[in-house]
Amino acid sequence: MPSGDATLPGVDDERPDQIVLHVDMDCFYAACERLREPQLRGEPLVVGMGYEPGDDIGAVATASYEAREYGVESAMAISEALDRLPRLDEDAADPDESAGYYRPVDLDFYQSVAAEVKAILHDCADTVREVSIDEAYLDVTDRTGWEVAEGFGRHVKNRIEREVGVVASVGVAPTLSAAKVASDYDKPDGLVVIEPGEVAEFFAPLSVEEVHGVGPVTARTLRELGIETAGDLAAADPHELVDRFGDRGRELYDRARGADTREVTPTGDPKSLSRESAFADAVEDPERKREQVRALAEAVATRAQSKGALYRTIGVKAVTPPYDVNTRERSLPGPIDDADLIEEIALELIAEFDDDRVRKVGVRVSNLEFPSGEQARLGGWDQDTEGDDSEAAGRQAESTTDDPDRSALADDRSGQSSLTDF
Ligand code: TTP
Ligand code: MG
C-alpha cells in the first residue's frame, strides 16, 4: 500500500502555477431576505415553501445559521422544519423565543442580488466559472501571488459585503476541488487558503464525505472497507478501489489525494480563443518574448482553424510583476483566418513591452465568426472534462471569454489591466 512518505501524495498532480478562488455565499436566500428586511439579521430564518396554514407540502430552500441550530436544513420537508422550529407569530405582543421567521422563495430577487455579486467576481478575475446562483470559481493566477493570496481573497470578500451587503465564504487553492473544500471549511464568513503542496495534507483528516463525489452510500461502503477519512482513501490501494467501484474508484482516489488538473473554464458561449504561457522567472529579453509569442500565435491559429473560426480582433497580453495584466489588441476590417497575420500583429503589439520584465505572455483572437454555422464545442469547456490542450508544456491554457462588448472594439484599443480582457 503506498504510504506517501517519500513524496507528499497529490503534489505532482497540482498545478502550483494556478491560483483558484472559490466563492460560495452564506445561506444565500436568507441573506437576500435580510437585505430587504434588516430586522431579520441574527434571527432564525427559514426560506421555503408550504408553511402557510393549510398548505403543508413544500421544502426548505435554505435556513439561516441561527435556524440551523434547531436542526433545520436545506431540502428538509417544511413540516419537519416547522416541528423543529415553529413559525413565529410576528404580530404577537410577546414573541416566542424558540420560534423562527419563515419567508417564501423569491427567485427573481435572489437572481438580481446574485447578478451584483457576479459582476464583482468578473471584476476580480479574468476567468470566472459560475456554477450556481451563489457559487463560482475564479482563476486569479494573474491577479495575485501565493504570498498575498489571503489578502486577495479578503479583498474579494470585502467587496461583496461592502457593495452588495451579503457575506461570502472564500477558498483559495491551487486546484478547483481544493478551493471548494477551502470555501466550505470555515463557513459562514470563512476565508481559507490552501497553498500548493499542502492540499493532500489539508484533505487528510477530512471525513470521506468531504471528498467530491462521495455520497452517503459510497461513504458507507468505504467505511466497511475501513476507510474513514480522505487520508485513508488517499492511502488505500487504488486497485482495490477500482475493483470495488470501477473507474470511479480511481477518480475518488485521485480526488482524495488532491489531484485535480482541471482549469477554470468560463461559463457561457466562447467569444475568443487564447493561449498563454508563463516564464519561470520574469523575462526582459525581447527575443525570448517574441519567440514565445510566435509559438502561441501558431497555437491559436491552429486552434481557430480546427474550430472553423474566423476572427476580427487579434490581441496580446503581457503580465508584468507583480500582478499587472496589460492587454493590447487590434481589430481588422473584416473576419479572417490567417496564421501569418496573427503572428505579425501579435509581434507588433508585444513590441510595446520590449523593455519590460514580463512573467507571462498570451495571444488571443476574438470577434469570432463560425461561417460553417457549426460552432464546435471547445475542448476544456466542460468543467468535468479535461481540455485536449490542457497538458501542453508550461501553462499554455486555452481560455475563452464571454464579453459581449468585444464586438464594439475600436482599432488598436489598449487597456492597462482592463478587467474583462483575456
Ligand atoms: P447552498 O450554497 O448550498 O446553501 P446556502 O447558500 O443557503 O448555505 P451555505 O452557507 O451552506 O452555502 O445553496 C445556495 C442556495 O440555493 C440556497 O440559499 C437556497 C438554494 N437551495 C435550494 O433551494 N435547495 C437546496 O436543496 C439547496 C441545497 C439550496
Ligand atoms: Mg451558499
PDB file of C-alpha atoms and ligand atoms in Angstrom, residues 24-30 60-63 65 68 74-75 132-135 184 187-188, ligand 1:
ATOM      1  CA  ASP A  24     -19.943  30.414  -2.040  1.00  0.00           C
ATOM      2  CA  MET A  25     -22.400  32.800  -0.450  1.00  0.00           C
ATOM      3  CA  ASP A  26     -23.525  32.047   3.098  1.00  0.00           C
ATOM      4  CA  CYS A  27     -27.175  30.958   3.496  1.00  0.00           C
ATOM      5  CA  PHE A  28     -27.751  32.840   0.287  1.00  0.00           C
ATOM      6  CA  TYR A  29     -31.542  33.126   0.011  1.00  0.00           C
ATOM      7  CA  ALA A  30     -31.765  34.021   3.705  1.00  0.00           C
ATOM      8  CA  VAL A  60     -36.804  24.276   2.933  1.00  0.00           C
ATOM      9  CA  ALA A  61     -34.667  26.107   0.364  1.00  0.00           C
ATOM     10  CA  THR A  62     -32.282  27.374   2.985  1.00  0.00           C
ATOM     11  CA  ALA A  63     -32.075  28.233   6.658  1.00  0.00           C
ATOM     12  CA  TYR A  65     -27.260  29.646  10.563  1.00  0.00           C
ATOM     13  CA  ARG A  68     -29.669  25.536  11.529  1.00  0.00           C
ATOM     14  CA  SER A  74     -31.905  22.722   3.004  1.00  0.00           C
ATOM     15  CA  ALA A  75     -34.217  20.245   1.264  1.00  0.00           C
ATOM     16  CA  SER A 132     -24.865  28.041  -9.410  1.00  0.00           C
ATOM     17  CA  ILE A 133     -26.794  31.070  -8.234  1.00  0.00           C
ATOM     18  CA  ASP A 134     -24.434  31.575  -5.302  1.00  0.00           C
ATOM     19  CA  GLU A 135     -21.222  29.839  -6.271  1.00  0.00           C
ATOM     20  CA  ASP A 184     -16.662  25.265   2.835  1.00  0.00           C
ATOM     21  CA  LYS A 187     -18.387  28.637   6.840  1.00  0.00           C
ATOM     22  CA  PRO A 188     -20.001  31.061   7.480  1.00  0.00           C
TER      23      PRO A 188
HETATM   24  P1  TTP B   1     -26.082  26.497  -0.917  1.00  0.00           P
HETATM   25  O1  TTP B   1     -24.872  27.306  -1.229  1.00  0.00           O
HETATM   26  O2  TTP B   1     -25.955  25.011  -0.936  1.00  0.00           O
HETATM   27  O3  TTP B   1     -26.634  26.866   0.507  1.00  0.00           O
HETATM   28  P2  TTP B   1     -26.674  28.259   1.260  1.00  0.00           P
HETATM   29  O4  TTP B   1     -26.009  29.333   0.469  1.00  0.00           O
HETATM   30  O5  TTP B   1     -28.079  28.540   1.634  1.00  0.00           O
HETATM   31  O6  TTP B   1     -25.895  27.957   2.594  1.00  0.00           O
HETATM   32  P3  TTP B   1     -24.313  27.805   2.823  1.00  0.00           P
HETATM   33  O7  TTP B   1     -23.965  28.900   3.762  1.00  0.00           O
HETATM   34  O8  TTP B   1     -24.162  26.456   3.424  1.00  0.00           O
HETATM   35  O9  TTP B   1     -23.658  27.936   1.483  1.00  0.00           O
HETATM   36  O10 TTP B   1     -27.220  26.871  -1.910  1.00  0.00           O
HETATM   37  C1  TTP B   1     -27.451  28.193  -2.385  1.00  0.00           C
HETATM   38  C2  TTP B   1     -28.924  28.489  -2.434  1.00  0.00           C
HETATM   39  O11 TTP B   1     -29.581  27.536  -3.251  1.00  0.00           O
HETATM   40  C3  TTP B   1     -29.605  28.428  -1.091  1.00  0.00           C
HETATM   41  O12 TTP B   1     -29.547  29.669  -0.396  1.00  0.00           O
HETATM   42  C4  TTP B   1     -31.002  28.028  -1.449  1.00  0.00           C
HETATM   43  C5  TTP B   1     -30.879  27.252  -2.719  1.00  0.00           C
HETATM   44  N1  TTP B   1     -31.038  25.812  -2.425  1.00  0.00           N
HETATM   45  C6  TTP B   1     -32.308  25.244  -2.581  1.00  0.00           C
HETATM   46  O13 TTP B   1     -33.253  25.923  -2.996  1.00  0.00           O
HETATM   47  N2  TTP B   1     -32.483  23.926  -2.266  1.00  0.00           N
HETATM   48  C7  TTP B   1     -31.469  23.146  -1.781  1.00  0.00           C
HETATM   49  O14 TTP B   1     -31.666  21.958  -1.500  1.00  0.00           O
HETATM   50  C8  TTP B   1     -30.159  23.740  -1.655  1.00  0.00           C
HETATM   51  C9  TTP B   1     -29.021  22.921  -1.135  1.00  0.00           C
HETATM   52  C10 TTP B   1     -30.014  25.066  -1.971  1.00  0.00           C
END
